[in-house]
mmCIF file of C-alpha atoms and ligand atoms in Angstrom:
data_model
loop_
_atom_site.group_PDB
_atom_site.id
_atom_site.type_symbol
_atom_site.label_atom_id
_atom_site.label_comp_id
_atom_site.label_asym_id
_atom_site.label_seq_id
_atom_site.Cartn_x
_atom_site.Cartn_y
_atom_site.Cartn_z
ATOM 1 C CA UNK A 329 -0.314 -0.107 -0.325
ATOM 2 C CA UNK A 330 1.332 3.799 -0.750
ATOM 3 C CA UNK A 331 2.154 5.841 1.146
ATOM 4 C CA UNK A 332 -0.422 9.366 1.808
ATOM 5 C CA UNK A 333 1.281 11.943 0.759
ATOM 6 C CA UNK A 334 -0.682 14.087 3.800
ATOM 7 C CA UNK A 335 -1.098 17.632 2.591
ATOM 8 C CA UNK A 336 -3.569 18.880 5.265
ATOM 9 C CA UNK A 337 -1.005 18.093 7.708
ATOM 10 C CA UNK A 338 1.775 19.226 5.829
ATOM 11 C CA UNK A 339 -0.377 23.187 4.880
ATOM 12 C CA UNK A 340 -1.213 23.348 8.326
ATOM 13 C CA UNK A 341 3.121 22.838 9.386
ATOM 14 C CA UNK A 342 3.127 26.659 6.746
ATOM 15 C CA UNK A 343 0.326 28.654 7.987
ATOM 16 C CA UNK A 344 2.380 27.588 11.594
ATOM 17 C CA UNK A 345 5.613 28.900 10.442
ATOM 18 C CA UNK A 346 3.924 31.762 8.785
ATOM 19 C CA UNK A 347 1.689 33.008 11.644
ATOM 20 C CA UNK A 348 4.945 32.667 13.731
ATOM 21 C CA UNK A 349 7.067 34.595 10.872
ATOM 22 C CA UNK A 350 3.914 37.495 10.028
ATOM 23 C CA UNK A 351 3.911 38.180 14.190
ATOM 24 C CA UNK A 352 7.687 38.907 14.336
ATOM 25 C CA UNK A 353 7.547 40.948 11.036
ATOM 26 C CA UNK A 354 4.172 43.087 11.334
ATOM 27 C CA UNK A 355 5.332 44.519 14.565
ATOM 28 C CA UNK A 356 8.014 45.812 13.561
ATOM 29 C CA UNK A 357 6.232 47.146 10.203
ATOM 30 C CA UNK A 358 3.920 48.312 11.713
ATOM 31 C CA UNK A 359 0.601 46.220 9.585
ATOM 32 C CA UNK A 360 0.388 42.994 9.371
ATOM 33 C CA UNK A 361 0.097 41.560 5.231
ATOM 34 C CA UNK A 362 -2.656 41.851 3.741
ATOM 35 C CA UNK A 363 -4.381 40.066 1.003
ATOM 36 C CA UNK A 364 -6.937 40.483 -1.874
ATOM 37 C CA UNK A 365 -9.287 38.154 -3.720
ATOM 38 C CA UNK A 366 -11.337 39.544 -6.148
ATOM 39 C CA UNK A 367 -14.215 38.003 -7.453
ATOM 40 C CA UNK A 368 -17.190 38.194 -9.879
ATOM 41 C CA UNK A 369 -20.344 36.585 -9.831
ATOM 42 C CA UNK A 370 -21.976 33.559 -7.742
ATOM 43 C CA UNK A 371 -20.084 30.326 -9.103
ATOM 44 C CA UNK A 372 -20.121 28.365 -5.992
ATOM 45 C CA UNK A 373 -17.369 26.395 -6.625
ATOM 46 C CA UNK A 374 -15.810 29.759 -6.007
ATOM 47 C CA UNK A 375 -17.379 30.942 -3.499
ATOM 48 C CA UNK A 376 -16.167 27.791 -1.110
ATOM 49 C CA UNK A 377 -12.523 28.010 -2.445
ATOM 50 C CA UNK A 378 -12.250 32.443 -2.027
ATOM 51 C CA UNK A 379 -14.145 31.205 1.937
ATOM 52 C CA UNK A 380 -11.156 29.338 2.952
ATOM 53 C CA UNK A 381 -8.876 31.282 1.136
ATOM 54 C CA UNK A 382 -10.013 33.808 3.964
ATOM 55 C CA UNK A 383 -10.209 31.839 6.978
ATOM 56 C CA UNK A 384 -6.585 30.421 6.131
ATOM 57 C CA UNK A 385 -5.590 34.264 6.227
ATOM 58 C CA UNK A 386 -7.556 34.829 9.727
ATOM 59 C CA UNK A 387 -5.600 31.979 11.295
ATOM 60 C CA UNK A 388 -2.234 33.304 9.563
ATOM 61 C CA UNK A 389 -2.841 37.546 10.713
ATOM 62 C CA UNK A 390 -3.319 38.133 6.896
ATOM 63 C CA UNK A 391 -5.400 40.844 6.814
ATOM 64 C CA UNK A 392 -8.564 40.879 3.560
ATOM 65 C CA UNK A 393 -8.803 43.365 1.083
ATOM 66 C CA UNK A 394 -11.422 40.990 -0.828
ATOM 67 C CA UNK A 395 -13.889 41.846 -2.984
ATOM 68 C CA UNK A 396 -16.793 40.056 -3.934
ATOM 69 C CA UNK A 397 -18.673 41.952 -7.406
ATOM 70 C CA UNK A 398 -22.003 41.203 -9.025
ATOM 71 C CA UNK A 399 -21.797 39.389 -12.414
ATOM 72 C CA UNK A 400 -22.614 42.584 -13.587
ATOM 73 C CA UNK A 401 -19.065 44.325 -13.066
ATOM 74 C CA UNK A 402 -17.573 45.506 -16.626
ATOM 75 C CA UNK A 403 -14.260 44.931 -17.977
ATOM 76 C CA UNK A 404 -13.483 48.549 -16.783
ATOM 77 C CA UNK A 405 -14.829 48.895 -13.552
ATOM 78 C CA UNK A 406 -12.629 45.850 -12.480
ATOM 79 C CA UNK A 407 -9.972 47.575 -14.632
ATOM 80 C CA UNK A 408 -10.138 50.470 -12.065
ATOM 81 C CA UNK A 409 -11.108 47.982 -8.368
ATOM 82 C CA UNK A 410 -7.451 46.256 -9.813
ATOM 83 C CA UNK A 411 -5.568 49.784 -10.155
ATOM 84 C CA UNK A 412 -6.928 50.988 -6.840
ATOM 85 C CA UNK A 413 -6.227 47.725 -5.673
ATOM 86 C CA UNK A 414 -2.529 47.894 -6.922
ATOM 87 C CA UNK A 415 -2.014 51.865 -5.326
ATOM 88 C CA UNK A 416 -2.724 50.833 -1.448
ATOM 89 C CA UNK A 417 -0.360 49.882 0.171
ATOM 90 C CA UNK A 418 -2.322 48.527 2.559
ATOM 91 C CA UNK A 419 -2.083 45.544 0.259
ATOM 92 C CA UNK A 420 0.971 43.066 -0.625
ATOM 93 C CA UNK A 421 -1.140 40.283 -2.771
ATOM 94 C CA UNK A 422 -4.177 40.459 -5.623
ATOM 95 C CA UNK A 423 -5.605 36.837 -6.692
ATOM 96 C CA UNK A 424 -8.086 37.584 -9.455
ATOM 97 C CA UNK A 425 -10.427 33.928 -8.450
ATOM 98 C CA UNK A 426 -11.109 32.593 -11.499
ATOM 99 C CA UNK A 427 -13.074 31.945 -13.724
ATOM 100 C CA UNK A 428 -14.533 35.373 -14.439
ATOM 101 C CA UNK A 429 -18.638 35.372 -16.247
ATOM 102 C CA UNK A 430 -17.546 35.101 -20.111
ATOM 103 C CA UNK A 431 -18.152 38.935 -20.965
ATOM 104 C CA UNK A 432 -14.782 39.509 -18.860
ATOM 105 C CA UNK A 433 -11.174 38.940 -20.645
ATOM 106 C CA UNK A 434 -9.686 37.025 -17.134
ATOM 107 C CA UNK A 435 -5.767 37.542 -19.552
ATOM 108 C CA UNK A 436 -6.485 40.926 -20.138
ATOM 109 C CA UNK A 437 -7.342 41.599 -16.773
ATOM 110 C CA UNK A 438 -3.926 39.067 -15.325
ATOM 111 C CA UNK A 439 -1.693 41.366 -17.409
ATOM 112 C CA UNK A 440 -3.003 44.738 -15.328
ATOM 113 C CA UNK A 441 -2.051 43.314 -11.839
ATOM 114 C CA UNK A 442 1.283 44.540 -10.682
ATOM 115 C CA UNK A 443 3.755 41.852 -10.950
ATOM 116 C CA UNK A 444 5.257 42.053 -7.449
ATOM 117 C CA UNK A 445 1.534 41.479 -6.311
ATOM 118 C CA UNK A 446 0.418 39.307 -8.328
ATOM 119 C CA UNK A 447 0.633 36.022 -5.522
ATOM 120 C CA UNK A 448 -0.882 33.963 -7.985
ATOM 121 C CA UNK A 449 2.054 33.663 -10.183
ATOM 122 C CA UNK A 450 0.110 34.027 -13.524
ATOM 123 C CA UNK A 451 1.414 37.396 -15.043
ATOM 124 C CA UNK A 452 4.353 37.336 -17.726
ATOM 125 C CA UNK A 453 6.551 39.047 -15.985
ATOM 126 C CA UNK A 454 6.265 36.186 -13.352
ATOM 127 C CA UNK A 455 6.103 33.540 -15.022
ATOM 128 C CA UNK A 456 9.808 34.730 -17.217
ATOM 129 C CA UNK A 457 11.162 34.552 -14.236
ATOM 130 C CA UNK A 458 10.289 30.647 -13.839
ATOM 131 C CA UNK A 459 11.210 30.388 -17.151
ATOM 132 C CA UNK A 460 14.920 31.090 -15.736
ATOM 133 C CA UNK A 461 14.891 29.543 -12.959
ATOM 134 C CA UNK A 462 14.961 33.421 -10.506
ATOM 135 C CA UNK A 463 13.586 33.770 -7.722
ATOM 136 C CA UNK A 464 9.681 35.373 -7.946
ATOM 137 C CA UNK A 465 6.281 34.597 -6.992
ATOM 138 C CA UNK A 466 5.366 31.313 -7.889
ATOM 139 C CA UNK A 467 2.235 29.802 -9.713
ATOM 140 C CA UNK A 468 0.745 27.951 -6.185
ATOM 141 C CA UNK A 469 -0.661 24.492 -7.182
ATOM 142 C CA UNK A 470 2.259 23.451 -8.328
ATOM 143 C CA UNK A 471 4.547 25.208 -5.949
ATOM 144 C CA UNK A 472 2.550 22.901 -3.738
ATOM 145 C CA UNK A 473 3.639 19.792 -5.332
ATOM 146 C CA UNK A 474 7.432 21.148 -5.517
ATOM 147 C CA UNK A 475 6.941 21.556 -1.785
ATOM 148 C CA UNK A 476 5.084 18.414 -0.726
ATOM 149 C CA UNK A 477 7.835 16.529 -2.712
ATOM 150 C CA UNK A 478 10.774 17.879 -0.827
ATOM 151 C CA UNK A 479 9.110 17.738 3.165
ATOM 152 C CA UNK A 480 8.393 14.229 2.313
ATOM 153 C CA UNK A 481 12.501 14.106 1.237
ATOM 154 C CA UNK A 482 10.631 12.547 -2.369
ATOM 155 C CA UNK A 483 14.016 13.134 -4.506
ATOM 156 C CA UNK A 484 13.301 14.543 -7.694
ATOM 157 C CA UNK A 485 16.538 15.354 -9.588
ATOM 158 C CA UNK A 486 17.193 12.649 -12.182
ATOM 159 C CA UNK A 487 14.101 11.446 -12.446
ATOM 160 C CA UNK A 488 11.453 10.246 -15.160
ATOM 161 C CA UNK A 489 8.602 12.945 -14.161
ATOM 162 C CA UNK A 490 5.135 13.242 -16.027
ATOM 163 C CA UNK A 491 3.042 15.647 -16.107
ATOM 164 C CA UNK A 492 -0.595 15.215 -17.108
ATOM 165 C CA UNK A 493 -2.222 18.657 -17.933
ATOM 166 C CA UNK A 494 -1.024 22.051 -19.760
ATOM 167 C CA UNK A 495 -2.746 24.581 -18.826
ATOM 168 C CA UNK A 496 -1.220 27.642 -18.182
ATOM 169 C CA UNK A 497 -1.912 27.635 -14.486
ATOM 170 C CA UNK A 498 -1.006 24.048 -13.093
ATOM 171 C CA UNK A 499 0.658 21.928 -16.322
ATOM 172 C CA UNK A 500 3.002 24.276 -17.842
ATOM 173 C CA UNK A 501 4.599 26.007 -14.863
ATOM 174 C CA UNK A 502 4.150 22.408 -13.205
ATOM 175 C CA UNK A 503 6.936 21.176 -16.075
ATOM 176 C CA UNK A 504 8.881 24.748 -15.143
ATOM 177 C CA UNK A 505 9.456 23.394 -12.243
ATOM 178 C CA UNK A 506 10.318 19.366 -11.819
ATOM 179 C CA UNK A 507 12.766 20.886 -14.935
ATOM 180 C CA UNK A 508 13.761 22.871 -12.849
ATOM 181 C CA UNK A 509 14.624 20.620 -10.444
ATOM 182 C CA UNK A 510 16.411 18.607 -12.985
ATOM 183 C CA UNK A 511 13.850 15.587 -13.870
ATOM 184 C CA UNK A 512 13.528 14.351 -17.427
ATOM 185 C CA UNK A 513 9.742 16.435 -17.932
ATOM 186 C CA UNK A 514 7.356 14.616 -20.243
ATOM 187 C CA UNK A 515 3.983 16.408 -20.522
ATOM 188 C CA UNK A 516 0.351 14.933 -22.097
ATOM 189 C CA UNK A 517 -2.034 17.043 -23.131
ATOM 190 C CA UNK A 518 -5.541 16.304 -24.742
ATOM 191 C CA UNK A 519 -4.421 15.672 -28.180
ATOM 192 C CA UNK A 520 -1.650 13.241 -26.671
ATOM 193 C CA UNK A 521 -1.642 9.733 -28.684
ATOM 194 C CA UNK A 522 -0.394 6.747 -26.168
ATOM 195 C CA UNK A 523 -1.415 8.891 -22.424
ATOM 196 C CA UNK A 524 -1.148 5.421 -20.867
ATOM 197 C CA UNK A 525 2.391 4.889 -22.611
ATOM 198 C CA UNK A 526 3.661 7.704 -21.568
ATOM 199 C CA UNK A 527 1.980 7.828 -17.718
ATOM 200 C CA UNK A 528 3.466 4.188 -17.404
ATOM 201 C CA UNK A 529 7.496 5.435 -17.929
ATOM 202 C CA UNK A 530 6.940 8.288 -14.636
ATOM 203 C CA UNK A 531 8.084 7.711 -11.838
ATOM 204 C CA UNK A 532 7.105 10.500 -10.208
ATOM 205 C CA UNK A 533 4.060 11.753 -12.117
ATOM 206 C CA UNK A 534 1.460 14.511 -11.168
ATOM 207 C CA UNK A 535 -2.042 14.703 -12.749
ATOM 208 C CA UNK A 536 -4.108 17.548 -13.961
ATOM 209 C CA UNK A 537 -6.478 17.253 -15.920
ATOM 210 C CA UNK A 538 -10.005 17.623 -14.843
ATOM 211 C CA UNK A 539 -11.118 14.231 -15.415
ATOM 212 C CA UNK A 540 -11.995 11.745 -12.876
ATOM 213 C CA UNK A 541 -10.685 8.342 -12.904
ATOM 214 C CA UNK A 542 -8.587 9.536 -16.061
ATOM 215 C CA UNK A 543 -5.510 7.589 -14.830
ATOM 216 C CA UNK A 544 -6.031 4.119 -14.119
ATOM 217 C CA UNK A 545 -3.996 1.253 -12.294
ATOM 218 C CA UNK A 546 -2.972 -0.150 -15.930
ATOM 219 C CA UNK A 547 -1.048 3.343 -16.364
ATOM 220 C CA UNK A 548 1.037 3.953 -13.316
ATOM 221 C CA UNK A 549 4.367 2.018 -13.091
ATOM 222 C CA UNK A 550 5.057 0.230 -9.775
ATOM 223 C CA UNK A 551 6.584 2.044 -7.152
ATOM 224 C CA UNK A 552 6.103 5.482 -8.824
ATOM 225 C CA UNK A 553 5.002 9.049 -7.166
ATOM 226 C CA UNK A 554 1.160 9.907 -7.720
ATOM 227 C CA UNK A 555 0.298 13.221 -7.387
ATOM 228 C CA UNK A 556 -3.408 14.052 -8.245
ATOM 229 C CA UNK A 557 -4.041 17.694 -8.320
ATOM 230 C CA UNK A 558 -7.364 17.254 -10.179
ATOM 231 C CA UNK A 559 -10.934 18.866 -8.192
ATOM 232 C CA UNK A 560 -13.730 17.343 -9.468
ATOM 233 C CA UNK A 561 -17.371 16.614 -8.041
ATOM 234 C CA UNK A 562 -19.452 14.020 -8.990
ATOM 235 C CA UNK A 563 -22.941 13.624 -7.805
ATOM 236 C CA UNK A 564 -23.602 9.085 -7.337
ATOM 237 C CA UNK A 565 -26.493 7.513 -8.167
ATOM 238 C CA UNK A 566 -29.266 8.854 -4.706
ATOM 239 C CA UNK A 567 -27.962 12.093 -6.298
ATOM 240 C CA UNK A 568 -25.459 13.225 -3.294
ATOM 241 C CA UNK A 569 -22.033 14.887 -4.082
ATOM 242 C CA UNK A 570 -18.599 14.633 -3.199
ATOM 243 C CA UNK A 571 -15.292 15.966 -4.663
ATOM 244 C CA UNK A 572 -12.669 13.478 -6.337
ATOM 245 C CA UNK A 573 -8.998 13.746 -8.534
ATOM 246 C CA UNK A 574 -8.205 12.357 -11.620
ATOM 247 C CA UNK A 575 -6.419 9.295 -10.389
ATOM 248 C CA UNK A 576 -8.547 6.279 -9.536
ATOM 249 C CA UNK A 577 -6.708 6.115 -5.908
ATOM 250 C CA UNK A 578 -8.473 2.887 -4.856
ATOM 251 C CA UNK A 579 -7.198 0.940 -8.292
ATOM 252 C CA UNK A 580 -3.749 3.005 -7.724
ATOM 253 C CA UNK A 581 -2.900 2.750 -4.020
ATOM 254 C CA UNK A 582 -2.255 0.176 -3.982
ATOM 255 C CA UNK A 583 1.051 -0.367 -6.518
ATOM 256 C CA UNK A 584 2.069 3.344 -5.871
ATOM 257 C CA UNK A 585 4.741 4.218 -3.027
ATOM 258 C CA UNK A 586 3.469 7.206 -2.253
ATOM 259 C CA UNK A 587 0.081 9.090 -3.498
ATOM 260 C CA UNK A 588 -1.462 12.406 -2.291
ATOM 261 C CA UNK A 589 -5.242 12.080 -1.659
ATOM 262 C CA UNK A 590 -8.228 14.092 -2.633
ATOM 263 C CA UNK A 591 -9.236 15.815 -1.030
ATOM 264 C CA UNK A 592 -6.262 16.363 1.746
ATOM 265 C CA UNK A 593 -3.445 16.836 -0.725
ATOM 266 C CA UNK A 594 -3.121 19.459 -3.311
ATOM 267 C CA UNK A 595 -5.602 21.152 -2.102
ATOM 268 C CA UNK A 596 -4.551 22.614 0.497
ATOM 269 C CA UNK A 597 -0.627 23.068 -0.630
ATOM 270 C CA UNK A 598 -2.068 25.649 -2.605
ATOM 271 C CA UNK A 599 -4.100 27.230 -0.160
ATOM 272 C CA UNK A 600 -0.673 27.178 2.166
ATOM 273 C CA UNK A 601 1.468 28.553 -1.029
ATOM 274 C CA UNK A 602 -1.324 31.476 -1.837
ATOM 275 C CA UNK A 603 0.133 32.545 1.686
ATOM 276 C CA UNK A 604 3.347 32.423 1.728
ATOM 277 C CA UNK A 605 3.850 34.614 -1.261
ATOM 278 C CA UNK A 606 1.681 37.343 0.314
ATOM 279 C CA UNK A 607 4.082 36.962 3.220
ATOM 280 C CA UNK A 608 7.069 36.753 0.632
ATOM 281 C CA UNK A 609 5.981 40.027 -1.140
ATOM 282 C CA UNK A 610 5.320 42.166 2.203
ATOM 283 C CA UNK A 611 8.627 40.801 3.417
ATOM 284 C CA UNK A 612 9.859 42.398 -0.407
ATOM 285 C CA UNK A 613 7.722 45.359 0.521
ATOM 286 C CA UNK A 614 8.240 45.938 4.197
HETATM 287 P P1 NAD B 170 -7.632 23.205 -17.521
HETATM 288 O O1 NAD B 170 -9.148 23.258 -18.435
HETATM 289 O O2 NAD B 170 -7.479 24.537 -17.590
HETATM 290 O O3 NAD B 170 -6.205 22.244 -18.177
HETATM 291 C C1 NAD B 170 -6.405 20.586 -18.391
HETATM 292 C C2 NAD B 170 -5.346 20.407 -19.026
HETATM 293 O O4 NAD B 170 -5.926 19.008 -18.970
HETATM 294 C C3 NAD B 170 -5.649 20.804 -20.406
HETATM 295 O O5 NAD B 170 -3.864 21.145 -20.732
HETATM 296 C C4 NAD B 170 -6.025 19.141 -21.067
HETATM 297 O O6 NAD B 170 -5.208 19.804 -22.531
HETATM 298 C C5 NAD B 170 -5.355 18.750 -20.054
HETATM 299 N N1 NAD B 170 -6.475 17.299 -20.331
HETATM 300 C C6 NAD B 170 -7.903 17.251 -20.212
HETATM 301 N N2 NAD B 170 -8.133 15.854 -20.081
HETATM 302 C C7 NAD B 170 -7.329 15.192 -20.858
HETATM 303 C C8 NAD B 170 -7.447 13.834 -21.323
HETATM 304 N N3 NAD B 170 -7.724 12.821 -21.342
HETATM 305 N N4 NAD B 170 -5.595 13.902 -21.288
HETATM 306 C C9 NAD B 170 -4.847 14.243 -21.181
HETATM 307 N N5 NAD B 170 -4.769 15.163 -21.367
HETATM 308 C C10 NAD B 170 -6.417 15.238 -20.988
HETATM 309 O O7 NAD B 170 -7.275 22.792 -16.318
HETATM 310 P P2 NAD B 170 -6.409 23.643 -14.700
HETATM 311 O O8 NAD B 170 -6.739 24.319 -14.180
HETATM 312 O O9 NAD B 170 -5.268 22.910 -15.436
HETATM 313 O O10 NAD B 170 -7.362 22.326 -14.013
HETATM 314 C C11 NAD B 170 -7.430 20.815 -13.691
HETATM 315 C C12 NAD B 170 -7.738 19.808 -12.920
HETATM 316 O O11 NAD B 170 -6.554 20.671 -11.289
HETATM 317 C C13 NAD B 170 -9.424 20.552 -12.792
HETATM 318 O O12 NAD B 170 -9.680 19.170 -11.968
HETATM 319 C C14 NAD B 170 -9.014 20.949 -11.598
HETATM 320 O O13 NAD B 170 -9.940 21.724 -10.991
HETATM 321 C C15 NAD B 170 -7.773 21.009 -10.708
HETATM 322 N N6 NAD B 170 -7.235 22.470 -9.984
HETATM 323 C C16 NAD B 170 -6.563 21.686 -8.353
HETATM 324 C C17 NAD B 170 -6.288 22.892 -8.470
HETATM 325 C C18 NAD B 170 -5.936 22.279 -6.777
HETATM 326 O O14 NAD B 170 -5.923 23.261 -5.582
HETATM 327 N N7 NAD B 170 -6.403 21.692 -6.243
HETATM 328 C C19 NAD B 170 -6.151 23.917 -8.318
HETATM 329 C C20 NAD B 170 -6.253 24.291 -9.342
HETATM 330 C C21 NAD B 170 -7.095 23.573 -10.779
#
């Protein structure tokens, strides 16, 4: 049976460390770190994520400057909000909760974030720092994966790693971080011809496709480290819904060396990295 990579416990440990750091720094700086999560509309999943992020902020001592805007908010109004937060000296991090309603252009808005406050690491300046291997604000989910591997002393250097998913939010920055850690990275996406052939080569397999049970037992090399980033809500025949990842957990767990649960794996690590990015940005500013 695989060892569980407990993202929840690791995230709690990181939050405790951040809380102590903030207590020390805030006394000297005269203010706590500040994070603004901007949410537009009523996407129920986003509401849960935003609430979790704000609760986590409160736990560690980060002030929340979040705003929940109506669905009808225009591009100009949202751009104006971002400009205000860019200029607000109490705010160290700004996060635009995605997805946005269809009439809004998320990419154009992300470009308007002050890169030094872009705690999601999605601004081209921060993605550029990542490509160059420079320090900076890094995409929270892949950063959370790297941190979890490090906390469990799982070596990455020289390994064959496979990332399933190539989004700008998860898959691409994940591949860059695994490359930076000197593994041999392959990236699969929706047009990949023989996914199973590729995933079976992985000593470390990271899956971020958004498709329940995409990864079955026969697609995993025995003894592999399996990181499941996926978050999918599925409903059973009784109408009860629950969250599952992209990996068929019960089938893969017996043959993997390590595996992340869903929930309780990469989700809490993502929130911990968001808080860490906010504190990093604060430290650069004070
Ligand atoms: P996305 O839809 O933007 O990208 C999905 C990627 O997976 C694409 O590159 C696509 O080509 C690839 N893909 C889809 N189906 C595939 C298949 N059958 N075979 C191979 N590749 C396939 O999604 P995203 O934003 O990258 O998120 C991916 C998943 O991770 C979702 O379930 C999302 O909810 C989850 N997620 C979790 C966290 C977290 O904190 N744990 C954070 C972000 C996203």
